[in-house]
Coordinates of C-alpha atoms in Angstrom, one line a residue:
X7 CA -23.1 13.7 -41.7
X8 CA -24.9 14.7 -38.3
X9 CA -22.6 16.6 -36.1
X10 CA -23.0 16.0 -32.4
X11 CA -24.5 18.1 -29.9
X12 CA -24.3 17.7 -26.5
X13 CA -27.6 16.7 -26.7
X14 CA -26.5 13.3 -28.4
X15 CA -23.8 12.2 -26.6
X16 CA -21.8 9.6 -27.6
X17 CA -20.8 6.2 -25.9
X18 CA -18.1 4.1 -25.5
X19 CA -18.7 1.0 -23.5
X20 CA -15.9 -1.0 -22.1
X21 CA -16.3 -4.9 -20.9
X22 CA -14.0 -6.9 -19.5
X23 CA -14.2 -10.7 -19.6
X24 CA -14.4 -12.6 -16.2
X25 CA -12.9 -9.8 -14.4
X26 CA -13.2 -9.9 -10.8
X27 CA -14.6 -6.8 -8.7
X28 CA -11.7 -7.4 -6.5
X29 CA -9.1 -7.0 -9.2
X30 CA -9.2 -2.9 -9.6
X31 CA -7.7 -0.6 -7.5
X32 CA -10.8 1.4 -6.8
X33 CA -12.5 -1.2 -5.8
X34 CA -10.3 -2.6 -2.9
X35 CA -7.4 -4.1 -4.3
X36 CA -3.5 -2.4 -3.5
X37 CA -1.5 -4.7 -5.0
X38 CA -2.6 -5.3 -8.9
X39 CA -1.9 -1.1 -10.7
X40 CA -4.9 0.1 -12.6
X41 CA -4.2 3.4 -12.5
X42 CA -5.9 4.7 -15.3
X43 CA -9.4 2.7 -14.2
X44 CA -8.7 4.2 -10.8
X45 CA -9.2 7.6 -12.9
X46 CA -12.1 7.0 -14.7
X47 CA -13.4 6.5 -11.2
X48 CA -12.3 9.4 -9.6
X49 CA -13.6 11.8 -12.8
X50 CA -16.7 9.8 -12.8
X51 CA -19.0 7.9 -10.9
X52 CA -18.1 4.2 -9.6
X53 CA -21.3 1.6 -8.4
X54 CA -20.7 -0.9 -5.8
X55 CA -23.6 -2.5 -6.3
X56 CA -23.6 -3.0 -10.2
X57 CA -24.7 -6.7 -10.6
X58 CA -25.1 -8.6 -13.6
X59 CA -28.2 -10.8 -14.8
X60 CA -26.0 -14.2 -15.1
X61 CA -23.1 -15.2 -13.9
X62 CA -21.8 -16.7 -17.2
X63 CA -21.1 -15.5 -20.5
X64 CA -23.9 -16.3 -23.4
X65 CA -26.9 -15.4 -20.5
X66 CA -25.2 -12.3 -19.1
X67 CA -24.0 -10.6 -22.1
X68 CA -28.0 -11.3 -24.1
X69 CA -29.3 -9.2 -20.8
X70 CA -26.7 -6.4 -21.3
X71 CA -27.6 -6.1 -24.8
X72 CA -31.4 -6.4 -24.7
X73 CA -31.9 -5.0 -21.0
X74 CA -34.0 -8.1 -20.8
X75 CA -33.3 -11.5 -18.4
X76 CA -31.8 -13.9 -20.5
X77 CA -34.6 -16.1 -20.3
X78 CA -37.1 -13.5 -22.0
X79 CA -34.7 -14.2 -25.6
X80 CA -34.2 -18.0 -24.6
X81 CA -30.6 -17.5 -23.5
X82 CA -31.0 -19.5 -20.6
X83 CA -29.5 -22.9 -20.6
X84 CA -31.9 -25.7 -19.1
X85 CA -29.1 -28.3 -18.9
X86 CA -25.7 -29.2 -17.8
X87 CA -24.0 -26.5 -21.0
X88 CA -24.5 -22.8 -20.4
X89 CA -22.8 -21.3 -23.0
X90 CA -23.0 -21.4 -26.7
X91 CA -20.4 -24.6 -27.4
X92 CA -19.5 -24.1 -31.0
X93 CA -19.5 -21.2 -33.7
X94 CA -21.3 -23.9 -36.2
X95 CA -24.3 -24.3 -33.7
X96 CA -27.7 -22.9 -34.5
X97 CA -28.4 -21.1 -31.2
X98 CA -27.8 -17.4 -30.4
X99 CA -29.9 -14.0 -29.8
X100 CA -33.0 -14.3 -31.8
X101 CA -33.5 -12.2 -34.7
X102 CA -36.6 -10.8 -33.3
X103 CA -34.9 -9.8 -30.0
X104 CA -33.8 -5.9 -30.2
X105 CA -30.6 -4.5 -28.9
X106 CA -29.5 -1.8 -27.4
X107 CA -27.6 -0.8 -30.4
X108 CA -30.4 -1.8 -32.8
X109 CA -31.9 1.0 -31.6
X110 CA -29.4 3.5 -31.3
X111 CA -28.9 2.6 -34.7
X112 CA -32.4 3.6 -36.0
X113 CA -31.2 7.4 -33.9
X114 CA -29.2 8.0 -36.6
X115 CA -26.3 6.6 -34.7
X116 CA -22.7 4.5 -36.2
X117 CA -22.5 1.5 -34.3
X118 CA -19.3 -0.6 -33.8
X119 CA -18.8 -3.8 -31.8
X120 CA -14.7 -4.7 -31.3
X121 CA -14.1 -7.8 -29.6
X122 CA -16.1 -10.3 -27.9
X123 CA -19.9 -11.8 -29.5
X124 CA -20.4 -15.1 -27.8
X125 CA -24.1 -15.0 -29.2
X126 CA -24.3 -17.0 -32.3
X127 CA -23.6 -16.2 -35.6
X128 CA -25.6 -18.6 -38.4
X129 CA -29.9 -20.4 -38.3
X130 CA -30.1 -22.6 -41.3
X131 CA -27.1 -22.2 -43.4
X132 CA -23.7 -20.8 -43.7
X133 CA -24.2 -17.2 -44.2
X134 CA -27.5 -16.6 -42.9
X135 CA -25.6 -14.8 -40.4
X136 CA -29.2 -14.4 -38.1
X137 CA -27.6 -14.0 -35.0
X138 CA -24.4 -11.4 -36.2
X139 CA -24.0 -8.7 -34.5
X140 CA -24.3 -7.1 -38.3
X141 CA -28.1 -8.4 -37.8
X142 CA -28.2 -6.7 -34.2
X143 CA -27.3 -3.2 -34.5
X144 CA -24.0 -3.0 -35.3
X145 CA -23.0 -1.6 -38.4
X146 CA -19.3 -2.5 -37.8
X147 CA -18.0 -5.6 -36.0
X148 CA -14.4 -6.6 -35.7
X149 CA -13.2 -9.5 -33.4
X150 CA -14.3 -12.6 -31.9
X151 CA -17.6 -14.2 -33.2
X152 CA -17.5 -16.9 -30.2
X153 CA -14.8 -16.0 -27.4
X154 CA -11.5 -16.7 -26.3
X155 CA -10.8 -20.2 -25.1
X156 CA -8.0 -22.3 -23.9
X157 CA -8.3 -24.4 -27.5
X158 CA -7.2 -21.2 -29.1
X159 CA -3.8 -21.9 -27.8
X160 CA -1.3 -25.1 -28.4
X161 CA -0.5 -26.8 -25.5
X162 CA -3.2 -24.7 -23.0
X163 CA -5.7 -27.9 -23.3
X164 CA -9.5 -28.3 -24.4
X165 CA -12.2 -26.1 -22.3
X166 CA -14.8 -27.4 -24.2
X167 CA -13.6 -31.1 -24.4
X168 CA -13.2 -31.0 -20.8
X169 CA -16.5 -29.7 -20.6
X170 CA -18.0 -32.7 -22.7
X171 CA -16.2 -35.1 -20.8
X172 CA -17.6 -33.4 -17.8
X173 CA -21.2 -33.3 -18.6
X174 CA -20.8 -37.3 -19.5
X175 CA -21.1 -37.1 -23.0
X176 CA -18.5 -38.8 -25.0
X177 CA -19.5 -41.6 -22.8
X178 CA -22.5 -41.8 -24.8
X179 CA -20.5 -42.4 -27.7
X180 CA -18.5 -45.0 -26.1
X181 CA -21.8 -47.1 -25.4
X182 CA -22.7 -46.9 -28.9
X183 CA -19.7 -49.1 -30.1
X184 CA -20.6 -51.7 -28.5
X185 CA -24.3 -51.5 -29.5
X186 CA -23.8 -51.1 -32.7
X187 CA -19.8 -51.6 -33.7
X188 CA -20.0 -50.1 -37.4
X189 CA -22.5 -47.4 -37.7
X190 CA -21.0 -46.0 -34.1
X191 CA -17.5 -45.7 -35.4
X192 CA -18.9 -43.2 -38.4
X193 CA -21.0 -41.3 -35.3
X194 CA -18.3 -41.2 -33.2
X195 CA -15.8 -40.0 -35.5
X196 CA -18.5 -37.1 -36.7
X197 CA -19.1 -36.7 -32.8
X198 CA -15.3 -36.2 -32.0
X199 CA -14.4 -34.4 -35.2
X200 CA -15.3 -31.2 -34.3
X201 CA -13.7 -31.4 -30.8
X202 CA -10.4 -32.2 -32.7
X203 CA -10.5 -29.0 -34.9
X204 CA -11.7 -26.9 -32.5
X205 CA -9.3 -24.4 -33.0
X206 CA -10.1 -24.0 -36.8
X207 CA -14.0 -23.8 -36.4
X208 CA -14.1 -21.8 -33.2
X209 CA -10.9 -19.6 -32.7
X210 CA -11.4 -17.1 -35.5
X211 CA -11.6 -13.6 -36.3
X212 CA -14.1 -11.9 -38.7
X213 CA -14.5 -8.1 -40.2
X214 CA -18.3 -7.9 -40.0
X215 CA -19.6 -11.2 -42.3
X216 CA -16.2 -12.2 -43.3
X217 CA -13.8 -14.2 -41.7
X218 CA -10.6 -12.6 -41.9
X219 CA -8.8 -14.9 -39.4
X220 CA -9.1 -19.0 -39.1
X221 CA -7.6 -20.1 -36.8
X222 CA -7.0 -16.7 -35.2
X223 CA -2.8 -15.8 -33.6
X224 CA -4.0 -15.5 -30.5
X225 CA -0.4 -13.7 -29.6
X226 CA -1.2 -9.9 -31.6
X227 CA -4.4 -9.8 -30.5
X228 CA -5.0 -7.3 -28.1
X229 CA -3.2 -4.9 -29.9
X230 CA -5.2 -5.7 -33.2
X231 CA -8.6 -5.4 -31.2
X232 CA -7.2 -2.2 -29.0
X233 CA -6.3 -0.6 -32.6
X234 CA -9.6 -1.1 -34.1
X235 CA -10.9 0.4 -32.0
X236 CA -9.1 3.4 -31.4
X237 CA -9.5 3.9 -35.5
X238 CA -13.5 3.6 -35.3
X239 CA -13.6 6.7 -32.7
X240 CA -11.2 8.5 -35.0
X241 CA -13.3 7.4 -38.1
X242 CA -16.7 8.5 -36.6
X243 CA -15.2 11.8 -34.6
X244 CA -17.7 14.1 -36.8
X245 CA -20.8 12.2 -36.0
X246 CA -22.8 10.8 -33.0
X247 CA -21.1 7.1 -32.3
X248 CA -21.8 3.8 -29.7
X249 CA -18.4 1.6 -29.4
X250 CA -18.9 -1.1 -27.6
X251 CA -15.1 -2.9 -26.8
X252 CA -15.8 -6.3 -25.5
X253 CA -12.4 -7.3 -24.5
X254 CA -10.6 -11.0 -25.4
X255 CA -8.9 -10.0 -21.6
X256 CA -8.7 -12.1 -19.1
X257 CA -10.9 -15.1 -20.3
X258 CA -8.4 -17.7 -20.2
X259 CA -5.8 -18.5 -21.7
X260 CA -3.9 -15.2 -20.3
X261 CA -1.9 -13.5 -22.6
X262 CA 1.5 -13.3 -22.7
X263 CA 2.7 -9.8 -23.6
X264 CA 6.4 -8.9 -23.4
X265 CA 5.8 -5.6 -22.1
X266 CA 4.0 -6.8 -19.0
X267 CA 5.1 -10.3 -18.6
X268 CA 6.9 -10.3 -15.1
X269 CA 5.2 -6.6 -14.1
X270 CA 2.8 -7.6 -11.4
X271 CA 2.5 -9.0 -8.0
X272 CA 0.4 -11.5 -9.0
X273 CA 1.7 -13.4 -12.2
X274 CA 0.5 -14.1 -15.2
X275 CA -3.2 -13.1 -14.1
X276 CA -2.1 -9.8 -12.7
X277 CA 0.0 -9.1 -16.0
X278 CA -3.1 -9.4 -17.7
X279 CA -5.0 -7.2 -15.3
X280 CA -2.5 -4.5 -15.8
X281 CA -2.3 -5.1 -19.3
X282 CA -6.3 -4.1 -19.2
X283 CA -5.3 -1.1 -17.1
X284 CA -2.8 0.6 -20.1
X285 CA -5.9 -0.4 -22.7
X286 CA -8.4 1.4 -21.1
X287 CA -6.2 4.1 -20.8
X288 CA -5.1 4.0 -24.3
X289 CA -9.5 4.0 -24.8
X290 CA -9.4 7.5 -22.5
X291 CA -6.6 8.9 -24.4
X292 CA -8.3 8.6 -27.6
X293 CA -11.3 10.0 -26.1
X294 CA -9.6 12.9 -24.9
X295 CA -7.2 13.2 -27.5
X296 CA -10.1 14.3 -30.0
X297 CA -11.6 16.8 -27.9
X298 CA -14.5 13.9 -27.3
X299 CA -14.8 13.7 -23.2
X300 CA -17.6 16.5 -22.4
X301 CA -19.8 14.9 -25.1
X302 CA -18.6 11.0 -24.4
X303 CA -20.5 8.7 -21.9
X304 CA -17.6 6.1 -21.1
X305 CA -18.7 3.1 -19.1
X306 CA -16.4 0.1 -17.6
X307 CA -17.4 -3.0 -16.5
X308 CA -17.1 -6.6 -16.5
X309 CA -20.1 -9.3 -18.1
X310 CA -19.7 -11.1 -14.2
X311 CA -17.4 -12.2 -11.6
X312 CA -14.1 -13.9 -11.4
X313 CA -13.5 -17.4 -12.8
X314 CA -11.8 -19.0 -8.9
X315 CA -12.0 -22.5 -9.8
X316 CA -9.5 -22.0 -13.0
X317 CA -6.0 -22.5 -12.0
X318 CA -3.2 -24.8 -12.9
X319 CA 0.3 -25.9 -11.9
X320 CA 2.7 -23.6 -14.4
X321 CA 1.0 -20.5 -13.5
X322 CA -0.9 -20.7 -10.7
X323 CA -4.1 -18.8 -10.3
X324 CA -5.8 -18.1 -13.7
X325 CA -9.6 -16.3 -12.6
X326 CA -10.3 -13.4 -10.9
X327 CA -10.7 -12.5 -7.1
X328 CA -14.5 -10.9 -6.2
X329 CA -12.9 -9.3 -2.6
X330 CA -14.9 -10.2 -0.1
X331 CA -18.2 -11.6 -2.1
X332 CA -18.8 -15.1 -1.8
X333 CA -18.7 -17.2 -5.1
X334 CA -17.5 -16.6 -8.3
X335 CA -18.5 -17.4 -12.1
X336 CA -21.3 -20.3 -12.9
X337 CA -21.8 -20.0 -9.4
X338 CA -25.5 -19.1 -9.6
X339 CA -26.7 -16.2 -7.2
X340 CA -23.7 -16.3 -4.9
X341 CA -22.7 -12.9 -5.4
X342 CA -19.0 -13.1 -6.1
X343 CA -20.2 -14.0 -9.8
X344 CA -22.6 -11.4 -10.2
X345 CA -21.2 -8.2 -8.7
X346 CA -19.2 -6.6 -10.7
X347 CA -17.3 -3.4 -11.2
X348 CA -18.8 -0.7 -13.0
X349 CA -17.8 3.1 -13.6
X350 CA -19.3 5.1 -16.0
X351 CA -17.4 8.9 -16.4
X352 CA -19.0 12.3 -18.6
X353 CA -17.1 14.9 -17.7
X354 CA -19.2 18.1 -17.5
X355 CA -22.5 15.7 -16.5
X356 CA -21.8 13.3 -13.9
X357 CA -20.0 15.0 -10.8
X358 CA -16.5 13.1 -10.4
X359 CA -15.8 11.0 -7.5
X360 CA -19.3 10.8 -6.7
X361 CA -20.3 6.5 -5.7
X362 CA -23.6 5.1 -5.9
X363 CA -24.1 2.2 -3.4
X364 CA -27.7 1.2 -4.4
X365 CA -28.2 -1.9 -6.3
X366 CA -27.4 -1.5 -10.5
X367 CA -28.0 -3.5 -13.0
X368 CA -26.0 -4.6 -16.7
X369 CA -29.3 -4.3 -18.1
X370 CA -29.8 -0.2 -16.9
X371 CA -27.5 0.3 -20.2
X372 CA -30.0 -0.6 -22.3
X373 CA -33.0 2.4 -21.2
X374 CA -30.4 4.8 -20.5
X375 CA -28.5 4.8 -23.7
X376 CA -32.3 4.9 -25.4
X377 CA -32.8 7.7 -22.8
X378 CA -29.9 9.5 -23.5
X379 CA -30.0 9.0 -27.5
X380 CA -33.5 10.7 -27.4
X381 CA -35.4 7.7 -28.2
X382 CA -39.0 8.0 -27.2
X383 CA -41.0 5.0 -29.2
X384 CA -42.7 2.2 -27.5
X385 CA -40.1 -0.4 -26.5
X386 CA -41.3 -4.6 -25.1
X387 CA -41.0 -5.2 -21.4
X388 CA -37.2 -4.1 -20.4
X389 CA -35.8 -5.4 -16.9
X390 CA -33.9 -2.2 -16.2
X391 CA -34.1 1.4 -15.4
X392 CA -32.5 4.6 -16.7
X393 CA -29.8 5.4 -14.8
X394 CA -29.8 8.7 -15.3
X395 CA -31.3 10.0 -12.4
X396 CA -29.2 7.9 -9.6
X397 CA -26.1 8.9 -11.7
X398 CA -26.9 12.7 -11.5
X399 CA -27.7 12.6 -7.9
X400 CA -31.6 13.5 -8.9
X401 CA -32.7 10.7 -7.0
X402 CA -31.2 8.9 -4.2
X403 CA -32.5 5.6 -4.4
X404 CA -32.6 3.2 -7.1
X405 CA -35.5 2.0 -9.2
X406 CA -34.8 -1.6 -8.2
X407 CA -36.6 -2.5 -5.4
X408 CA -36.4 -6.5 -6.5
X409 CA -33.8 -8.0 -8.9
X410 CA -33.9 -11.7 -10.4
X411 CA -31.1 -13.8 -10.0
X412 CA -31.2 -16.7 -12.4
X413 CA -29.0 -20.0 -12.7
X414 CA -29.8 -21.2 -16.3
X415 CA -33.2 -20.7 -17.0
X416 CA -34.0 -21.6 -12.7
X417 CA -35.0 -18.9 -11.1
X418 CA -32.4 -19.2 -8.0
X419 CA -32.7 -16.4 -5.8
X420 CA -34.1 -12.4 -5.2
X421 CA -33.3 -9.7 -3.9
X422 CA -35.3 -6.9 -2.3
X423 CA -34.7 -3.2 -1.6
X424 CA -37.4 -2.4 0.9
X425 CA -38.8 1.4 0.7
X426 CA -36.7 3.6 3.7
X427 CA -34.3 1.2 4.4
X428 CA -30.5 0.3 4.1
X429 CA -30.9 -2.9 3.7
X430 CA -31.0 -5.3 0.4
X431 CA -32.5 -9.3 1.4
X432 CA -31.2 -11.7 -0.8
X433 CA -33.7 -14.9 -0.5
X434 CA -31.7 -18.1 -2.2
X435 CA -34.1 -20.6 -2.8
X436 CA -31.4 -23.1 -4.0
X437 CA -27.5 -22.9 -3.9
X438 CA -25.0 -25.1 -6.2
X439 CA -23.5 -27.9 -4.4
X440 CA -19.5 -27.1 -3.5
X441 CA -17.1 -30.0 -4.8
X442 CA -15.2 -31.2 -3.2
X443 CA -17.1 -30.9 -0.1
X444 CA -16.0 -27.9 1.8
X445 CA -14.7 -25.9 -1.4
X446 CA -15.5 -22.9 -2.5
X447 CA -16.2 -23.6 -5.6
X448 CA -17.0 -26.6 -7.9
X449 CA -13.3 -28.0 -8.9
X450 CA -14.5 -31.0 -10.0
X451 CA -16.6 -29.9 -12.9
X452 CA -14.8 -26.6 -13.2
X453 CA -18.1 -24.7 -13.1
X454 CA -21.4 -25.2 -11.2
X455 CA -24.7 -26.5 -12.3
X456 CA -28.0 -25.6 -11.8
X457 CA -30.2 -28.3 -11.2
X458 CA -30.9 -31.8 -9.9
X459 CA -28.3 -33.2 -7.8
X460 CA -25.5 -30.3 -8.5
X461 CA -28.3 -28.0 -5.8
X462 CA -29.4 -27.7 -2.7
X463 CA -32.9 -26.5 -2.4
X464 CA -33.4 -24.7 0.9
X465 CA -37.4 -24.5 2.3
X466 CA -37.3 -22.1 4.0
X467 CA -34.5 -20.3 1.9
X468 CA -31.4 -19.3 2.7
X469 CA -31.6 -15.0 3.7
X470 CA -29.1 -13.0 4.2
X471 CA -29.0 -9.3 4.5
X472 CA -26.5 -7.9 2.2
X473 CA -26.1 -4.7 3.9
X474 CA -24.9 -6.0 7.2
X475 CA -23.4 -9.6 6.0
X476 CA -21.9 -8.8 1.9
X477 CA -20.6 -11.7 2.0
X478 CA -23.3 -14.2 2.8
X479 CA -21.9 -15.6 5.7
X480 CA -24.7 -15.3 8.4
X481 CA -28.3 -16.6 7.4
X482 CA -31.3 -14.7 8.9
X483 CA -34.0 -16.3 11.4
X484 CA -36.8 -14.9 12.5
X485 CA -35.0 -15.0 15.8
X486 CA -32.3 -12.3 14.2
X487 CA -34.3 -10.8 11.7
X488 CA -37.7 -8.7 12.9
X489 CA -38.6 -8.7 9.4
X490 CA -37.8 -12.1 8.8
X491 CA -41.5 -13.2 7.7
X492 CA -42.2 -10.3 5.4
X493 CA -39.7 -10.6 3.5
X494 CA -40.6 -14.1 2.4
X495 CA -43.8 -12.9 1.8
X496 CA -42.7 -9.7 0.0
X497 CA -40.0 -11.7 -2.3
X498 CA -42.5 -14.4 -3.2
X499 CA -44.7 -11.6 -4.2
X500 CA -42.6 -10.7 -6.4
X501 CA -41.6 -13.6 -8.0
X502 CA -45.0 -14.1 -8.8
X503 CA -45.4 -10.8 -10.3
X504 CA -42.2 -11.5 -12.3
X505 CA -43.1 -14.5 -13.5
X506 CA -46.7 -12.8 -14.6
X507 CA -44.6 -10.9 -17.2
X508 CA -43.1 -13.4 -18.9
X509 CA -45.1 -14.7 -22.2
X510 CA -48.2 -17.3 -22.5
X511 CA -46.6 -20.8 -22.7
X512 CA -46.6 -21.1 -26.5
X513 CA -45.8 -25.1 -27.2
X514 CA -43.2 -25.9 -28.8
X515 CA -41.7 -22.6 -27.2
X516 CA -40.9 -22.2 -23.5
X517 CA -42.8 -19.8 -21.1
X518 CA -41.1 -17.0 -21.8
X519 CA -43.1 -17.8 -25.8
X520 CA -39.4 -17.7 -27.3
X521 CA -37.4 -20.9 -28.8
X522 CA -34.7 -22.1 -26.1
X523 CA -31.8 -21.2 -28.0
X524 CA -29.7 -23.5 -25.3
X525 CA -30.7 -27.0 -26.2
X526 CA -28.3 -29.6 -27.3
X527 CA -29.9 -29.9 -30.7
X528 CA -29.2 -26.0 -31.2
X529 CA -25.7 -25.8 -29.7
X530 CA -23.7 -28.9 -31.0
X531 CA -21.8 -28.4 -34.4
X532 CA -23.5 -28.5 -37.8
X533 CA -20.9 -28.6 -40.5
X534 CA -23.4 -26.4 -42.7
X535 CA -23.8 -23.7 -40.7
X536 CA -19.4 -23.4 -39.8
X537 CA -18.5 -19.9 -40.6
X538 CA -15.3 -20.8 -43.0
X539 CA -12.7 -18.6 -45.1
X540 CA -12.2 -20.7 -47.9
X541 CA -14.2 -23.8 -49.1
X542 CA -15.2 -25.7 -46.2
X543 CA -13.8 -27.9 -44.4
X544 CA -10.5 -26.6 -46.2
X545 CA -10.7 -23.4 -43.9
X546 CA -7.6 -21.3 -43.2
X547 CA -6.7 -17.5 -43.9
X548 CA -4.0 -15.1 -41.8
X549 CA -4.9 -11.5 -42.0
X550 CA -2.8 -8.7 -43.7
X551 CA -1.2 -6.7 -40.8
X552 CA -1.1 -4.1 -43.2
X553 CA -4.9 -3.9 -43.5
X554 CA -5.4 -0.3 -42.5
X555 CA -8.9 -0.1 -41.1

């Protein structure tokens, strides 16, 4: 096998799920522990301005993983779901997008994904297995081929028949009977079926294309995803290795661990938080332990902000808190959903306790792990920069001078760098309607939506100088703001120049020229296409604990 050099380094990529910027220590907060985040801060380098491309999970993560907006791989939703619904739907990353670890992979690299997918698994048939991560890169997957969701645990309630009932759809159904009494009895008990076994199609654990788990015990789970991948760093110790570990933590429902129930100032959501704290330092450890750190690039991070609208009356509080950023999760541009932490440590590289305060993106992974891993070939059009530079202290500021925030596939607000200056505009040409009114959030739908009457559009936008006001609070005028007038004219520039790099409108495709992987006819449940262990619909299997990996 190739040995490293510390010319290939390797990487270990940490992600937390819905974890609020103003959850970590380094970041703000004094009353939730993370020490051992707090020290991968202080012996590396921590960005304040690290923002992701969506504020939800399905668009954010295909961005990380492609360096791409989500809307270039038709990850972005044009309707009232945003996230991929159901394991036995037909949507996910396309086959002809390219990942990060795709091409890390074709460096001669050993690629392992622990953890969290939540971008498809099957096309046309059970087994196709088009969008795996198998088929994107990764040469070893262990986890969650779909996420963790409140369905995943008896008595925590239905996300995603809340959701339905939300977005007014089993009313549909309802109709139906009365239309037609016999044939809508059959649809709606296919329609409800898979809502009622959510837990067996959804909640389930595979080792690459096999499903090891079905439903999944939600109960041992960190530890079982924490183990693997400690063993794939100890398996791969002799040869140049990307691990990303896409954490179950602290999607909802929280876990309930013994050893840190009770531990925190802030209940069951804090536990978790400091449950997080001792796995990334377990991660550290590991990387340490085998003599690893000068030749490791470890990176932390969350896929977007803090969930504020989910919450209920036995525990209290059950999202994140994004300090003093305004917003939160599904929230569109408001940038308590979109700011999030970020610390990336290489001891012997990247001076420690140095902090980068120019505006970052998820999608800089992508070119600076291809940097970094020596690749050189022709790539497609990538939205982010290597961060190399910024993180070295070779260059000062960063190579974004615009960034794209979308809501779905909407494009709902920019923000602009200018040349020689401090401050970062963020134009929002629509912002989601609050409910109830005065709210900070949308608590009567649980999440925001992105268009029609869930918006306000705003002509002129909304501008606010992030620099001076990080919390939106304070809109520009041309009465406060000198530069008021150019920097509509600058942004709209750019949009226009943005938009100019996305593909030739190719019907039936959208205008990026890529199939919308977000419709309702590719994310409801197809039977055919459920991944099952055992013969379907008679699915069920418990893993062996003693399966040493």
């Amino acid at each position: 096998s190739t040995t490293n050099s510390v010319f290939v380094p390797n990487f270990v990529l940490m992600m937390v799920d819905d974890l609020g910027i103003g959850d970590v220590g380094c970041y703000g907060n004094n009353t939730i522990r993370t020490p051992n985040i707090d020290r991968l801060a202080a012996e590396g380098v921590k960005l304040t301005q690290h923002i992701a491309a969506a504020p939800l999970c399905t668009p954010s993560r295909a961005a990380f993983m492609t360096g791409r907006y989500a809307i270039r791989s038709g990850m972005g939703s044009t309707g009232r779901v945003q996230v991929l619904l159901f394991l036995g739907g037909s949507g996910g990353l396309p086959p002809s997008e390219t990942t990060f670890a795709k091409r890390l992979q074709q460096q001669g690299y050993t690629t392992g994904l622990v953890g969290k997918w939540h971008l498809g698994v099957n096309c046309e048939r059970r087994g196709d297995h088009c969008h795996h991560p198998n088929q994107h890169g990764f040469s070893y997957f262990y986890g969650l081929p779909f996420t963790l969701f409140n369905d995943c645990v008896p008595g925590e309630g239905s996300d995603i028949l809340a959701l339905v009932r939300r977005c007014g759809l089993l009313d549909i159904s309802l109709r139906l009977l009365v239309v037609l009494f016999f044939i809508s009895i059959l649809a709606t008990v296919l329609w409800l079926t898979p809502f009622k076994f959510i837990p067996t199609w959804n909640c389930i654990l595979m080792r690459n294309q096999e499903v090891v788990e079905q439903p999944m015990v939600v109960e041992t789970l960190p530890r079982r995803l924490l183990t693997e991948a400690q063993q794939f760093i100890k398996r791969n110790v002799d040869r140049p290795f990307l691990l990303f570990f896409s954490m179950a933590h602290i999607h909802t429902p929280l876990f309930r661990n013994p050893a840190f129930s009770g531990k925190s100032l802030h209940g069951l959501y804090g536990d978790n938080i400091e449950e997080v704290d001792w796995m990334i330092g377990k991660m550290t450890e590991m990387v340490d332990s085998l003599g690893l750190a000068n030749n490791t690039l470890m990176y932390f991070t969350s896929d977007h902000g803090g969930h504020l609208e989910d919450s209920n009356s036995r525990v209290g509080q059950q999202g994140g808190w994004n300090s003093i950023y305004r917003g939160g999760k599904a929230m569109g541009g408001w940038e308590g959903g979109i700011r999030v932490p970020a610390i990336f440590r290489w001891p012997g590289r990247l001076a420690p306790g140095r902090v980068v305060h120019e505006p970052t993106s998820l999608m800089d992974l992508y070119p600076t792990l291809k940097y970094l891993a020596g690749d050189t070939q022709p790539d497609r059009h990538l939205d982010g920069f290597d961060l190399m530079p910024l993180l070295e202290g070779k260059i000062e500021r960063s190579e974004h001078e615009f960034m794209f925030h979308y809501c779905g596939i909407y494009l709902n607000a920019v923000r602009w760098h200018p040349p020689g200056s401090d401050s970062v505009f963020k134009v929002h040409f629509f912002t989601p309607n609050f409910s109830p009114p005065g709210a900070g959030g949308c608590y009567h739908t649980h999440v925001c939506q992105c268009f029609g009457k869930h918006v306000t559009h705003h002509d002129p936008p909304l501008v606010f100088d992030l620099f001076q006001d990080p919390s939106e609070s304070r809109p520009l005028s041309p009465e406060t703001e000198p530069r008021y007038s150019e920097i509509l004219a600058q942004t709209a520039k750019a949009v226009e120049r943005h938009r100019n790099t996305l593909a030739i409108r190719q019907p039936p495709h959208d205008a990026t020229g890529v199939s919308n992987q977000m419709t309702w006819e590719k994310i409801l449940w197809k039977p055919w296409l459920q991944p099952c262990c055992g013969t379907f619909p008679f699915c069920g299997c418990k893993e062996d604990p003693s399966h040493s990996v």
